Coordinates of C-alpha atoms in Angstrom, one line a residue:
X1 CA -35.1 -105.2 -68.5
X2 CA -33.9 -108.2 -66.5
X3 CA -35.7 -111.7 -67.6
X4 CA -35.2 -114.6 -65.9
X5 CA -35.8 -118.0 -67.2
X6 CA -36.7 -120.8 -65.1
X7 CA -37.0 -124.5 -65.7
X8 CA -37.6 -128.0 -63.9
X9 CA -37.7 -131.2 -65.4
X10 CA -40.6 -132.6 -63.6
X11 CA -44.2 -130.9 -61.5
X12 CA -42.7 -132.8 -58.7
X13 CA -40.2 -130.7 -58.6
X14 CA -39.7 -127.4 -57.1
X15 CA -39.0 -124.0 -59.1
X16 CA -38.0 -122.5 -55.5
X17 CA -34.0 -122.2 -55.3
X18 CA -34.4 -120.5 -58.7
X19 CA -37.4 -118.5 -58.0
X20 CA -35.1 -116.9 -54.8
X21 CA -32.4 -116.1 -57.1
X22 CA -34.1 -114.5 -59.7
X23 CA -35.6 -112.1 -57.2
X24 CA -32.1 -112.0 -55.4
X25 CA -31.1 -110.7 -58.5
X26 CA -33.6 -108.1 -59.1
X27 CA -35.2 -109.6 -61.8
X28 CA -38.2 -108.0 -63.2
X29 CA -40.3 -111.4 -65.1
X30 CA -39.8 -114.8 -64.7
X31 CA -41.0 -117.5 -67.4
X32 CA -40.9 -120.8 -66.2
X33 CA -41.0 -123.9 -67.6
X34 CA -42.4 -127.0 -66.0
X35 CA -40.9 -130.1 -68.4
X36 CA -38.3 -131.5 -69.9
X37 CA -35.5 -129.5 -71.6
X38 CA -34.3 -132.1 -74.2
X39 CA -35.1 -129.7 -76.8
X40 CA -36.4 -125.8 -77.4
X41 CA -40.2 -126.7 -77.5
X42 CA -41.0 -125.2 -74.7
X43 CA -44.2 -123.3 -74.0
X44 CA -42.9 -120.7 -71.9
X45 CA -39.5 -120.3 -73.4
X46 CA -41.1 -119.4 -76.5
X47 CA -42.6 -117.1 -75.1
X48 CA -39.6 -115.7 -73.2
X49 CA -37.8 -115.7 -76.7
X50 CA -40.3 -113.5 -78.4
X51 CA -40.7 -111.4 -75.3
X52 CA -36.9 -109.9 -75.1
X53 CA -36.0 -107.1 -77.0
X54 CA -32.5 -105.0 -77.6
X55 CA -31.1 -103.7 -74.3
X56 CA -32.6 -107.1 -72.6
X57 CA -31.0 -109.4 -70.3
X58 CA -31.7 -112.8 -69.7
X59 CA -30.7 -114.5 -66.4
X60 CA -30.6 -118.4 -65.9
X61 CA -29.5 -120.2 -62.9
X62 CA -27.3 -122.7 -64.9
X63 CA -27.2 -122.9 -68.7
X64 CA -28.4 -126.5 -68.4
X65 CA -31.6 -125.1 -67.0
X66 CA -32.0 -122.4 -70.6
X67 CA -30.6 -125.9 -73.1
X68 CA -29.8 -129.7 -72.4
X69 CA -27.7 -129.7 -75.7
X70 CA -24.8 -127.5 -77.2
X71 CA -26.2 -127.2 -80.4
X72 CA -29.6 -126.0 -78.6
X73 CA -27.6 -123.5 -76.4
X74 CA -25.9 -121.9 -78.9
X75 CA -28.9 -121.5 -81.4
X76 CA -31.0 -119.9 -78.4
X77 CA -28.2 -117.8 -77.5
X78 CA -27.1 -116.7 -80.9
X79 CA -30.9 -115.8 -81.4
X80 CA -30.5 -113.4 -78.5
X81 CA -27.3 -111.8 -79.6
X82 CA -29.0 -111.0 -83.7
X83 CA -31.9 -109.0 -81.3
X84 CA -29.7 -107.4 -78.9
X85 CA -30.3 -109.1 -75.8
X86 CA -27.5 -110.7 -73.5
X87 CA -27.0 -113.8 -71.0
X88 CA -26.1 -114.4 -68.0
X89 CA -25.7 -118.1 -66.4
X90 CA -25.0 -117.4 -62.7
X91 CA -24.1 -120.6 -61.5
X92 CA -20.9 -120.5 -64.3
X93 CA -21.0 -116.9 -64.0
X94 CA -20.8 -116.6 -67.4
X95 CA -22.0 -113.2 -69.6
X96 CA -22.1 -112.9 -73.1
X97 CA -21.7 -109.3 -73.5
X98 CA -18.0 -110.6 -74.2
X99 CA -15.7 -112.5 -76.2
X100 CA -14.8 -114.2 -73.4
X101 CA -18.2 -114.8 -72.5
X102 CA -19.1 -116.1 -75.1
X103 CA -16.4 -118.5 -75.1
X104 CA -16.9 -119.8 -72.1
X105 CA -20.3 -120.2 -72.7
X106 CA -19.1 -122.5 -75.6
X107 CA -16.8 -125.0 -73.6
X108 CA -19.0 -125.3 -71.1
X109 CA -21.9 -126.3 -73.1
X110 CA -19.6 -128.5 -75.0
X111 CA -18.3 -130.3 -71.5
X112 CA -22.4 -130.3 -70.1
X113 CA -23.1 -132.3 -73.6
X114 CA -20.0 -134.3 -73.0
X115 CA -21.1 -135.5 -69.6
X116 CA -24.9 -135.9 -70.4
X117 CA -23.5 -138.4 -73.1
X118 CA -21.4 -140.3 -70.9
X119 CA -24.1 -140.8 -68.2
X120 CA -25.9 -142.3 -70.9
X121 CA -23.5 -144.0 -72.9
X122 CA -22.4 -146.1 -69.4
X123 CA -26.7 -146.3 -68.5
X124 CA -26.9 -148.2 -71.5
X125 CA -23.9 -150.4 -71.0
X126 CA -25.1 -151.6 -67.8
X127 CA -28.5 -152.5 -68.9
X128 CA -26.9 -154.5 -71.3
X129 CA -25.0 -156.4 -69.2
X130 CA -27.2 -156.4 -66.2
X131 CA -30.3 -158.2 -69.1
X132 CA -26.9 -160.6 -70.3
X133 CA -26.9 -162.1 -66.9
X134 CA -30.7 -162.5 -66.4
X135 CA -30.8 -159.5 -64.0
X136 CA -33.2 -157.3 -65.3
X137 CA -36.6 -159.3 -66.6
X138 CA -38.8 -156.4 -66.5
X139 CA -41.3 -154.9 -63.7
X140 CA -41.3 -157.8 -60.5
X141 CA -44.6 -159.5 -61.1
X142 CA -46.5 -158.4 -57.2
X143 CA -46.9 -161.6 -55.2
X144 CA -50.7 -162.2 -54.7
X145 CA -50.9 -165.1 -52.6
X146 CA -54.2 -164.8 -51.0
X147 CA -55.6 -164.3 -54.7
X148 CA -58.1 -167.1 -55.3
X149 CA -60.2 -166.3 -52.0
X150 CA -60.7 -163.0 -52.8
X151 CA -61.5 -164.2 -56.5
X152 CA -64.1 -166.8 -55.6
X153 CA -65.6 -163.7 -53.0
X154 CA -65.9 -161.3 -56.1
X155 CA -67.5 -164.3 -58.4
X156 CA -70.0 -164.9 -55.6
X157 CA -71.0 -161.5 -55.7
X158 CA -69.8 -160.6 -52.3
X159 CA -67.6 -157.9 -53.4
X160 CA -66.7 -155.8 -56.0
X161 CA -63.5 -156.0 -58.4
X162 CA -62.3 -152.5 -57.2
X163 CA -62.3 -153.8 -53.4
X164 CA -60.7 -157.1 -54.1
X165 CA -58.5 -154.7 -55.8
X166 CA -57.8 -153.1 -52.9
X167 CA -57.6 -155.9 -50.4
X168 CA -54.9 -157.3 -52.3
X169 CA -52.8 -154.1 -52.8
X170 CA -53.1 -154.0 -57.0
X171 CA -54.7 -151.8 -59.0
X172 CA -57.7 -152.8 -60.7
X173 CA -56.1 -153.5 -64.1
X174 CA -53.9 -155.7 -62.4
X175 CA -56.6 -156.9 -60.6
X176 CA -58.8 -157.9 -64.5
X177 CA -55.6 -159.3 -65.6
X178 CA -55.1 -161.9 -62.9
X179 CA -58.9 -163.1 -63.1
X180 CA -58.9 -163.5 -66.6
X181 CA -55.9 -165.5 -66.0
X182 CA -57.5 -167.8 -63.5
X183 CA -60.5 -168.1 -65.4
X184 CA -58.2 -169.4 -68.7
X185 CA -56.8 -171.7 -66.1

């Protein structure tokens, strides 16, 4: 049986390019995952996992999709070697009914963890820098100029916190904080 495995990092996102594959592809179920893939704790991967059986293949899109690390990809995909079951990553075109395969499948992951670290390695750098030079304080603070009119309307009873709230353009946290601010004044 052909199982596919589908994954998005976010609900804002959309399952759809891999949903038209998998049926481009003939396969017969789909799990899909709705979260991050940082590591194998996934609900519906699980279930995938325990699903397949001997004589099984799974089908991916990309191998970052199925595992965000190397260590994670191999694990998964030595677990479906032991019961019989093999991979496929399309977008690598990669199948590990082979020594070759499985190589592949190897350097790849390997490169995909290489990159992933980089991105992060130079994020982190320019954070650092960017808070060194004063550039990065933090959320913006959101300007509320026509606060104390609309503060001295809600103290008089003439409307409530959620619509000064709204008048302003804050949410009504915000909207808590900057009173009990002015009142400390």
């Amino acid at each position: 049986m052909k199982v596919g495995y589908v994954r998005i990092s976010t609900r804002e996102q959309n399952t759809a390019r891999q949903d038209v594959l998998m049926e481009q592809l003939g396969v017969e179920r789909v799990y899909t995952d709705k979260l991050s893939g940082k590591n194998t704790e996934r609900p519906e991967l699980q279930k995938m996992m325990d699903f397949v059986r001997e004589g099984d293949v799974v089908v991916v899109e990309s191998f970052s999709r199925f595992a965000r690390n190397l260590r994670d990809l191999l694990d998964l995909t030595e677990t479906l070697k032991k019961k019989g079951v093999q991979f496929i990553s399309q977008k690598e075109r990669i199948d590990t009914s082979g020594p070759a395969g499985r190589l592949m499948l190897q350097i790849f992951g390997a490169l995909a963890e290489f990159e992933r670290e980089t991105i992060l390695e130079r994020q982190a750098e320019g954070i650092a820098i960017a808070k060194e030079e004063g550039r990065m304080n933090g959320r913006p603070k959101k300007a509320v100029d026509t606060f104390e009119g609309v503060y001295r309307d809600w103290k008089a009873g003439k409307i409530s916190a959620a619509a000064g709230a709204r008048k302003l353009g804050i949410s009504r946290s915000t909207w808590y904080r900057k009173a009990e601010d002015w009142e400390g004044d």
